[in-house]
GROMACS .gro file of N, CA and C in nm:
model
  411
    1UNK      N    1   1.555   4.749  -0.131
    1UNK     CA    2   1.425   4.709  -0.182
    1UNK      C    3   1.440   4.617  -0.303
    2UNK      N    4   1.526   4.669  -0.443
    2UNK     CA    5   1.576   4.530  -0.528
    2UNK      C    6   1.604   4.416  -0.485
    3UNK      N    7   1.727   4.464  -0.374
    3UNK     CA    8   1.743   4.335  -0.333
    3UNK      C    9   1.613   4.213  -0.268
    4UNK      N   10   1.546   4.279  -0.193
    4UNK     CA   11   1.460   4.195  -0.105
    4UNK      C   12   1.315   4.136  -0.274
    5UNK      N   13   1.303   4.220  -0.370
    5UNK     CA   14   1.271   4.180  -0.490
    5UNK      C   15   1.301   4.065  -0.553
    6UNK      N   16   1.425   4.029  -0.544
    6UNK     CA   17   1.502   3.949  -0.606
    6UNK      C   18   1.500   3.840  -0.522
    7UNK      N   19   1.507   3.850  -0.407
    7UNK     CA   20   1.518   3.726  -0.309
    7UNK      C   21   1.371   3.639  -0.346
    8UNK      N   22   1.278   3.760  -0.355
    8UNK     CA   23   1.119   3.696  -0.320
    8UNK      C   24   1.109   3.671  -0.439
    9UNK      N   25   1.134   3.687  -0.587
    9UNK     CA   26   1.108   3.664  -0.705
    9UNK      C   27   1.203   3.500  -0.674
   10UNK      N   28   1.332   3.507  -0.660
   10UNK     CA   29   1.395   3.419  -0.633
   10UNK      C   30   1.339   3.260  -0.575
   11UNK      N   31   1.263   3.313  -0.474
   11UNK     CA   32   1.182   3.176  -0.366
   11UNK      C   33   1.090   3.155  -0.448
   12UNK      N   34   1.026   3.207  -0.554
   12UNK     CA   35   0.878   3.177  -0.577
   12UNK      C   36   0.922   3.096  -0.702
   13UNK      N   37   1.031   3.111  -0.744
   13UNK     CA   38   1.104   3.031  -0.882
   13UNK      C   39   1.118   2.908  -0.852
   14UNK      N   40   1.206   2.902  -0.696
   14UNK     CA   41   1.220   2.762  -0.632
   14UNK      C   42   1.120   2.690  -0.604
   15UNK      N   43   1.008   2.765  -0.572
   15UNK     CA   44   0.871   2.717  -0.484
   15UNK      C   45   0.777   2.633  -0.655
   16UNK      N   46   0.803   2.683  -0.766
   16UNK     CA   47   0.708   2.646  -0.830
   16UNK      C   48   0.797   2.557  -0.958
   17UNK      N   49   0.960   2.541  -0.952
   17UNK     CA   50   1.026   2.415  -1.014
   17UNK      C   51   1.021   2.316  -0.902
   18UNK      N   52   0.999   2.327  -0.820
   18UNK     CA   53   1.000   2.213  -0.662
   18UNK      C   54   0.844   2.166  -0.674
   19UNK      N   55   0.737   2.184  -0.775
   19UNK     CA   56   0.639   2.121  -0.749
   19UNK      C   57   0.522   2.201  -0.604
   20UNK      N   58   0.547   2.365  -0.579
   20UNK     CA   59   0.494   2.435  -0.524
   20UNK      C   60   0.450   2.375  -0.371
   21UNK      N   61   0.476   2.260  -0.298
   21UNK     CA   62   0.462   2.179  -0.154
   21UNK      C   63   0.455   2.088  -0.149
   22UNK      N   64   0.451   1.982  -0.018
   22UNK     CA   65   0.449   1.869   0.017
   22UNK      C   66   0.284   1.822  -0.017
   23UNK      N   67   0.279   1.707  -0.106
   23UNK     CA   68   0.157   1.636  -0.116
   23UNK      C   69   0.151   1.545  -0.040
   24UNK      N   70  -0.001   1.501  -0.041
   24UNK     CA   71   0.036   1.391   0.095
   24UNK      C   72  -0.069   1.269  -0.026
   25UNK      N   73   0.018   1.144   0.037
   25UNK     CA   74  -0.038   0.999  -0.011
   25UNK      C   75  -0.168   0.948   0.136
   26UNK      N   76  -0.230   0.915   0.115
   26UNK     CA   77  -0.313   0.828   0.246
   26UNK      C   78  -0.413   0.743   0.202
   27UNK      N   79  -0.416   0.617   0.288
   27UNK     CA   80  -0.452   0.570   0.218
   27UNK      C   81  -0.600   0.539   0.216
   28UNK      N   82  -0.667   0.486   0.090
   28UNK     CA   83  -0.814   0.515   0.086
   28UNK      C   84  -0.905   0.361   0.113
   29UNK      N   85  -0.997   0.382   0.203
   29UNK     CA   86  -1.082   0.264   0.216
   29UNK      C   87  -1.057   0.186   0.313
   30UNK      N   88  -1.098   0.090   0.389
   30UNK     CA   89  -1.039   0.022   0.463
   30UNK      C   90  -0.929  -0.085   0.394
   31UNK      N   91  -0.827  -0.131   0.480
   31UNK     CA   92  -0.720  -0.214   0.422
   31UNK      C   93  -0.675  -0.325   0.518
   32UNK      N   94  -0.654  -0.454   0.514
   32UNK     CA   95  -0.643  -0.540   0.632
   32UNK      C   96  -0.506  -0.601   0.555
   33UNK      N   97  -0.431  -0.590   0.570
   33UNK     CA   98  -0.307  -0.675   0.490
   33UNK      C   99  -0.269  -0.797   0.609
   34UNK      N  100  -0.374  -0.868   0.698
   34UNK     CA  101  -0.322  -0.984   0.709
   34UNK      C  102  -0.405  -1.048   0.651
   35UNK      N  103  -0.320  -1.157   0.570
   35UNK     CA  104  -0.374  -1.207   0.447
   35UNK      C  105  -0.375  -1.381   0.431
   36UNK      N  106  -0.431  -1.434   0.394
   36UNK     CA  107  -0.465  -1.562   0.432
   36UNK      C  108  -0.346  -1.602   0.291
   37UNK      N  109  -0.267  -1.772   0.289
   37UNK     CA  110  -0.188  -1.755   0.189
   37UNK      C  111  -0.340  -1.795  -0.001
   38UNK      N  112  -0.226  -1.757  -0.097
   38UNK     CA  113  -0.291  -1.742  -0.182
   38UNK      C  114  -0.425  -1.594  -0.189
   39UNK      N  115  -0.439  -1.567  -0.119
   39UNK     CA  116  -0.561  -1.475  -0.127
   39UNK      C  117  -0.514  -1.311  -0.196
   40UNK      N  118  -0.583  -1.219  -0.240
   40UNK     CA  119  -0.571  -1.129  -0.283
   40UNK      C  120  -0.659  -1.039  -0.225
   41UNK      N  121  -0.616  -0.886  -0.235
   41UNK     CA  122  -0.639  -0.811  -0.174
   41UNK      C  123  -0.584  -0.667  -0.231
   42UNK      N  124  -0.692  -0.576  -0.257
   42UNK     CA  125  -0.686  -0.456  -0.313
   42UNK      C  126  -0.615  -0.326  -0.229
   43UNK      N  127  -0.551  -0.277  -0.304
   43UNK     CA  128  -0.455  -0.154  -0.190
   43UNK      C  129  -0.483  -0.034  -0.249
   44UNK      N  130  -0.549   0.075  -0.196
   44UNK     CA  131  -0.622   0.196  -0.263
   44UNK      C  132  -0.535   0.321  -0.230
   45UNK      N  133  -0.519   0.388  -0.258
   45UNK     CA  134  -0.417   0.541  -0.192
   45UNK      C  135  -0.467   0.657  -0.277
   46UNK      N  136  -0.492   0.760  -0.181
   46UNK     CA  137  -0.520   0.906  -0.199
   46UNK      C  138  -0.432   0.995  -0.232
   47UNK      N  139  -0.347   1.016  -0.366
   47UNK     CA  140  -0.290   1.118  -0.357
   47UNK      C  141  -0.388   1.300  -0.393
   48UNK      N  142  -0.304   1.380  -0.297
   48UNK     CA  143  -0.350   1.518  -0.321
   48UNK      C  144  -0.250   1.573  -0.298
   49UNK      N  145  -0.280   1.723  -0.342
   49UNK     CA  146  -0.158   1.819  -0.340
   49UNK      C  147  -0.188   1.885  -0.213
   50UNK      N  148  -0.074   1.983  -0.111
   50UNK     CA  149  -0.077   2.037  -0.060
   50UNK      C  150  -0.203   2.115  -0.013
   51UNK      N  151  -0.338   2.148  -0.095
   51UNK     CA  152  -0.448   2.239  -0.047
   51UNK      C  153  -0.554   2.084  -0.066
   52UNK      N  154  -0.501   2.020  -0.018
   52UNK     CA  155  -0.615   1.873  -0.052
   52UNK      C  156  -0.676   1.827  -0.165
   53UNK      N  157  -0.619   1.893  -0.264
   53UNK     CA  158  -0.731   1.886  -0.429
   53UNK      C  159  -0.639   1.746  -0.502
   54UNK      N  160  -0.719   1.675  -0.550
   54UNK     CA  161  -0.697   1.575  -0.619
   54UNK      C  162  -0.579   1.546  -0.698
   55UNK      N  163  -0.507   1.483  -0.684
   55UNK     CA  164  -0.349   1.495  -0.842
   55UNK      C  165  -0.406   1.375  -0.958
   56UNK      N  166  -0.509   1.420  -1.057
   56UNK     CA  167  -0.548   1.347  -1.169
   56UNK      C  168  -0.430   1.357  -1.227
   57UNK      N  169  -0.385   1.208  -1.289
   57UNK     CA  170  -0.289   1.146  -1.363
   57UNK      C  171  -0.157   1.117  -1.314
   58UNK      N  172  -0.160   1.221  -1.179
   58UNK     CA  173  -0.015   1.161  -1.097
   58UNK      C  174   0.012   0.982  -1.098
   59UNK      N  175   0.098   1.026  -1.076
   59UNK     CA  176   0.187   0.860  -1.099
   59UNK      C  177   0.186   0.776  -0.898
   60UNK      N  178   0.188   0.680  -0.886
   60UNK     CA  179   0.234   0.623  -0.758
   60UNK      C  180   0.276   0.540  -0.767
   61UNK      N  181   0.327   0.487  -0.652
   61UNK     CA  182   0.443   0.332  -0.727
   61UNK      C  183   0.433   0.260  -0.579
   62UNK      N  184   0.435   0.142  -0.643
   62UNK     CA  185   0.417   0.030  -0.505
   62UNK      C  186   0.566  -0.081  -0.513
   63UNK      N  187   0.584  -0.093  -0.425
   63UNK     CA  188   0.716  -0.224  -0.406
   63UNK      C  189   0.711  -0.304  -0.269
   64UNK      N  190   0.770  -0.420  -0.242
   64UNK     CA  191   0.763  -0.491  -0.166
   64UNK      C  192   0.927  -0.470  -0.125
   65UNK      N  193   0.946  -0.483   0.003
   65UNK     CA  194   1.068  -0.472   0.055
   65UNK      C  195   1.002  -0.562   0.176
   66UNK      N  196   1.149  -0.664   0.176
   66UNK     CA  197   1.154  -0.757   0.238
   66UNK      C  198   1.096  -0.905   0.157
   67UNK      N  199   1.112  -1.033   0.213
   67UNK     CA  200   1.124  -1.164   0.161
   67UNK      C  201   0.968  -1.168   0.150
   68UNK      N  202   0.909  -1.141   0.038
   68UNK     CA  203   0.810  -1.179  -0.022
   68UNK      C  204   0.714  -1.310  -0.029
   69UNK      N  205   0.825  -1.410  -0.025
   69UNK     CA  206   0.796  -1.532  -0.086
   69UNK      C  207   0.689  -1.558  -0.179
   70UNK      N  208   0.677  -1.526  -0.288
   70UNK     CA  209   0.597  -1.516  -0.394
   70UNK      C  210   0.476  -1.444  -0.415
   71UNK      N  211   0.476  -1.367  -0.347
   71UNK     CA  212   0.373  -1.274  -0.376
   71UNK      C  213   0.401  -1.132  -0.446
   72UNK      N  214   0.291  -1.101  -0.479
   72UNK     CA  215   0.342  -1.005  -0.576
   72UNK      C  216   0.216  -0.893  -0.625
   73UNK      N  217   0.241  -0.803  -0.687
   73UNK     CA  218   0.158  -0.609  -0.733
   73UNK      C  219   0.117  -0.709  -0.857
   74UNK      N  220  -0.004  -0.638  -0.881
   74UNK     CA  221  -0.071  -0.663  -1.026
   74UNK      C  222  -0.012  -0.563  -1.082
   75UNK      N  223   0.057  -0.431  -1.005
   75UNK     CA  224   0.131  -0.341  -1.109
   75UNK      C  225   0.170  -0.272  -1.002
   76UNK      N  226   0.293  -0.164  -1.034
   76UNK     CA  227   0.454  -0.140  -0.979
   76UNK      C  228   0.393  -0.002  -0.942
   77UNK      N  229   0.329   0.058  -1.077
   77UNK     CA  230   0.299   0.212  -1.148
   77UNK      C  231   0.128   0.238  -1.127
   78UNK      N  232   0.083   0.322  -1.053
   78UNK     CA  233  -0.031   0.300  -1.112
   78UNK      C  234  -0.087   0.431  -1.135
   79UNK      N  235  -0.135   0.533  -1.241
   79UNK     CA  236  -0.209   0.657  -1.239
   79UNK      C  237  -0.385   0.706  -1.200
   80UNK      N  238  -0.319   0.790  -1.083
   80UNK     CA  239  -0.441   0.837  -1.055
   80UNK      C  240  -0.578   0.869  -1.120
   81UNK      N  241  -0.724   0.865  -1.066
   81UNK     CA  242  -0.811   0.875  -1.144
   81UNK      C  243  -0.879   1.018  -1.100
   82UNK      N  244  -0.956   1.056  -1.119
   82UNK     CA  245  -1.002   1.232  -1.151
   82UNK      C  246  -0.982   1.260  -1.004
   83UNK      N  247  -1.083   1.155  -0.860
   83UNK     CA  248  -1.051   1.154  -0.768
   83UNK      C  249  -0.865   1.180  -0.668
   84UNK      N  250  -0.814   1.135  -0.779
   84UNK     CA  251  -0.658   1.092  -0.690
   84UNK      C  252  -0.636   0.981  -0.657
   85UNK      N  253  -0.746   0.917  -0.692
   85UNK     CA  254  -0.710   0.763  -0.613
   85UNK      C  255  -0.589   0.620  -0.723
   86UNK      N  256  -0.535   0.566  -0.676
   86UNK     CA  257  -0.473   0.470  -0.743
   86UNK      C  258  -0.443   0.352  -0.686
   87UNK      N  259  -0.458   0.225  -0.751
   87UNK     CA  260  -0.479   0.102  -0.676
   87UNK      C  261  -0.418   0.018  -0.760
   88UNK      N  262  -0.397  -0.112  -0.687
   88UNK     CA  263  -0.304  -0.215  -0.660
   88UNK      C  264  -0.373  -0.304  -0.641
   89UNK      N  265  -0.337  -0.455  -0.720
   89UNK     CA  266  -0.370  -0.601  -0.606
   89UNK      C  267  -0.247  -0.647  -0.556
   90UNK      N  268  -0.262  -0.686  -0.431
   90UNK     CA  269  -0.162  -0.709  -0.368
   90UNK      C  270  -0.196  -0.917  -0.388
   91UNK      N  271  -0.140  -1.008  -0.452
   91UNK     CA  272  -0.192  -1.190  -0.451
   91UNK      C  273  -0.040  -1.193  -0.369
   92UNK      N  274  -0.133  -1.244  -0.267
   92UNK     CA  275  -0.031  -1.326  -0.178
   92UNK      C  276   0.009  -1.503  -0.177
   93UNK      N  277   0.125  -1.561  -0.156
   93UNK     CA  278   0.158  -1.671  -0.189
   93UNK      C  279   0.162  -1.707  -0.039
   94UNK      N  280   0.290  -1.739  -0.028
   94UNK     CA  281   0.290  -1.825   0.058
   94UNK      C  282   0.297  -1.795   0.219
   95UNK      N  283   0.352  -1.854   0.341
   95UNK     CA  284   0.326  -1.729   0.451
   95UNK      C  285   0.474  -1.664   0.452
   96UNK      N  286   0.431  -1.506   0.519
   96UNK     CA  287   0.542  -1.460   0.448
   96UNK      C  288   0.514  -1.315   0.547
   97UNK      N  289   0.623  -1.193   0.626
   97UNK     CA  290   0.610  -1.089   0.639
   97UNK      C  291   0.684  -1.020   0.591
   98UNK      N  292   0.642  -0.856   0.507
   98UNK     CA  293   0.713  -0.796   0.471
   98UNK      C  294   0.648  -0.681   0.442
   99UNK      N  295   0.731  -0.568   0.393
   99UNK     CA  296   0.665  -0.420   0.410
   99UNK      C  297   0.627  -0.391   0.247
  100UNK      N  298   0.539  -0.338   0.293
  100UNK     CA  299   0.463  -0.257   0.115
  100UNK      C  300   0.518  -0.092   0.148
  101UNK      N  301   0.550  -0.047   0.067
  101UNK     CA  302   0.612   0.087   0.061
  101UNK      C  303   0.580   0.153  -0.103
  102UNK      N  304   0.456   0.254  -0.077
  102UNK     CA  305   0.408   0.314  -0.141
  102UNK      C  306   0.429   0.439  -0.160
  103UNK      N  307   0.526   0.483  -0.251
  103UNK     CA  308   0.565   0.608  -0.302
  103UNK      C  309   0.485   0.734  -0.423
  104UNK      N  310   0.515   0.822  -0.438
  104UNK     CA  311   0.462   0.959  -0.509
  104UNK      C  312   0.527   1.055  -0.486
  105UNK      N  313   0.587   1.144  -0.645
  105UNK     CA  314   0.640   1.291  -0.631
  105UNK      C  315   0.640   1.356  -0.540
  106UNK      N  316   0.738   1.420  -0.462
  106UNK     CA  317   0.690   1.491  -0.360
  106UNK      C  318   0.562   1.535  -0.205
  107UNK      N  319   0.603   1.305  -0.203
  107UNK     CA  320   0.494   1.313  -0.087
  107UNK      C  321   0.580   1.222   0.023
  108UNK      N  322   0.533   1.211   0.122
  108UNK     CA  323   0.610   1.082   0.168
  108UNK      C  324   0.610   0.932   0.152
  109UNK      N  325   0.658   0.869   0.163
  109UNK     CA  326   0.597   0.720   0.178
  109UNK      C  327   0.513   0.659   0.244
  110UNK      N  328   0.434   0.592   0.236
  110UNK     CA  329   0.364   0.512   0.295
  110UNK      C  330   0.420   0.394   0.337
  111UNK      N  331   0.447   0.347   0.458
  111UNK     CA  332   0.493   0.213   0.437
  111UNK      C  333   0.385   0.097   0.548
  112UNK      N  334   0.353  -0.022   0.500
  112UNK     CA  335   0.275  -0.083   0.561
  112UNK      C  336   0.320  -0.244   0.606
  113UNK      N  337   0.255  -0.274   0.672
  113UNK     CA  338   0.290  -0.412   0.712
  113UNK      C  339   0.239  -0.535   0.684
  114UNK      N  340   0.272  -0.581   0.581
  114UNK     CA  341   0.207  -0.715   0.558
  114UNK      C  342   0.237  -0.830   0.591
  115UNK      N  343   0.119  -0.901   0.667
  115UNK     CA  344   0.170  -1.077   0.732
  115UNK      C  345   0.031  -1.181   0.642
  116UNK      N  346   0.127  -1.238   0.591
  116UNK     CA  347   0.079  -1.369   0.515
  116UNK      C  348   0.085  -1.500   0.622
  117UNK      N  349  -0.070  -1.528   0.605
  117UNK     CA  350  -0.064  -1.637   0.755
  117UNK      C  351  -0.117  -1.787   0.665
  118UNK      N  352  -0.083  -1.922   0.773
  118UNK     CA  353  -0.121  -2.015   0.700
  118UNK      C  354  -0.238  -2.060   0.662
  119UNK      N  355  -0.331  -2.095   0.568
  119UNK     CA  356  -0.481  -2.089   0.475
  119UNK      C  357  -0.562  -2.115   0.591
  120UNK      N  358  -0.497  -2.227   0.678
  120UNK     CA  359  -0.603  -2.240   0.778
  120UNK      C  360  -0.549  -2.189   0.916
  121UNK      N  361  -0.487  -2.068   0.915
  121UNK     CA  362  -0.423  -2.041   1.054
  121UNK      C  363  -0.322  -2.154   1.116
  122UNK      N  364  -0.289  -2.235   1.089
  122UNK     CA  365  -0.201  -2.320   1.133
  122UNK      C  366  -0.264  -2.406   1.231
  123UNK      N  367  -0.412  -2.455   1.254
  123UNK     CA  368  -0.531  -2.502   1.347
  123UNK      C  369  -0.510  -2.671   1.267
  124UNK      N  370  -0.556  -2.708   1.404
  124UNK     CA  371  -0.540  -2.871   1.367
  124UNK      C  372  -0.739  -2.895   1.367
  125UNK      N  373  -0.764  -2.971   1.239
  125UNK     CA  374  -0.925  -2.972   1.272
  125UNK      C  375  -0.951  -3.137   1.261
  126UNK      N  376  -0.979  -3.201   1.340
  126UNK     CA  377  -0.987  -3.330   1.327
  126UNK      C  378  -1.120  -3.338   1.332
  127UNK      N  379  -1.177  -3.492   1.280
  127UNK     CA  380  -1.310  -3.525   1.276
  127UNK      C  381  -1.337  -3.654   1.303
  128UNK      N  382  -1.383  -3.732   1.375
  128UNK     CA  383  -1.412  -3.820   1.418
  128UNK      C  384  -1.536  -3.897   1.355
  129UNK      N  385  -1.515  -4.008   1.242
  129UNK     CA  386  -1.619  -4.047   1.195
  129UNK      C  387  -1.692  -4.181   1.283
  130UNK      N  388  -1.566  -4.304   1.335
  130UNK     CA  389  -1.592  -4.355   1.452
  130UNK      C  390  -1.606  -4.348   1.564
  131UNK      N  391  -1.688  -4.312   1.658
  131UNK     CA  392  -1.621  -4.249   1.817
  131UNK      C  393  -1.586  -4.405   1.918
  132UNK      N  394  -1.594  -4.532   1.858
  132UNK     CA  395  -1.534  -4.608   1.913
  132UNK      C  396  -1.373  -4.625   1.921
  133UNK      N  397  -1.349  -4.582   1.786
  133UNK     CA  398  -1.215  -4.594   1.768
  133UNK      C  399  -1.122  -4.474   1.791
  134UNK      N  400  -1.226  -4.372   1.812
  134UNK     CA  401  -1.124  -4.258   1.893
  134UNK      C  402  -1.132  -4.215   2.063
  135UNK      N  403  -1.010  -4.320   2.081
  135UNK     CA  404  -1.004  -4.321   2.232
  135UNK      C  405  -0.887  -4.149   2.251
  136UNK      N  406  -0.960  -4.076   2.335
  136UNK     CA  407  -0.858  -3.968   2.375
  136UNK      C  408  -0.774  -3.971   2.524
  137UNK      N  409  -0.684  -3.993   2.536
  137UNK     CA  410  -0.587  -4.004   2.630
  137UNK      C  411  -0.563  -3.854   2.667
   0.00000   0.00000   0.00000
């Protein structure tokens, strides 16, 4: 009976220096990360703890993995608000694919896919001010 005391005193020591369970990150609002170049775009995430309740002041962290080409986080770090929520601008440069990977204490990652496309889709728009002089073959 000590013994089995000790075990369970034991787990509940581990259970509550380990941050007491898995929190989960998800993310909040709608999010479209294909992104026109130059344009910006807000990235929102839900952290909560294990029973769904809010983590006010938790920390989350955003990074770009993969070739960027100049785009870039209005910030790396960002702390949650009473909700849990914490946000990001994501200003995109030039065209470009690569993954956003959004981390937090004891949750998993988020990782997402971002494609930076050209301002005008890469579309040819011509306009014809003479129509004599535009013969189409």
């Amino acid at each position: 009976m000590k013994r089995l005391l000790g075990i369970a005193a034991l787990m509940l020591t581990m259970t509550a220096a380990c941050g007491g369970g898995e929190k989960v990150l998800s993310l909040y609002g709608v999010v479209d990360l294909d992104l026109q170049e130059y344009e910006s775009r807000t990235i929102a995430v839900r952290y909560v703890d294990e029973d769904g309740y809010p983590i006010h002041g938790g920390r989350v962290r955003f990074s770009i993995d993969g070739d960027e080409r100049g785009a870039a986080l209005e910030t790396i770090v960002a702390i949650c608000d009473e909700q849990g929520i914490a946000q990001t601008m994501l200003r995109a440069a030039k065209k470009a694919s690569f993954e956003l990977v959004i981390s937090a204490d004891d949750a998993e990652d988020l990782t997402l896919d971002v494609n930076i496309n050209n301002k005008n889709g890469g579309e040819l728009k011509v306009t014809v001010f003479n129509q004599a002089a535009a013969k189409i073959q």
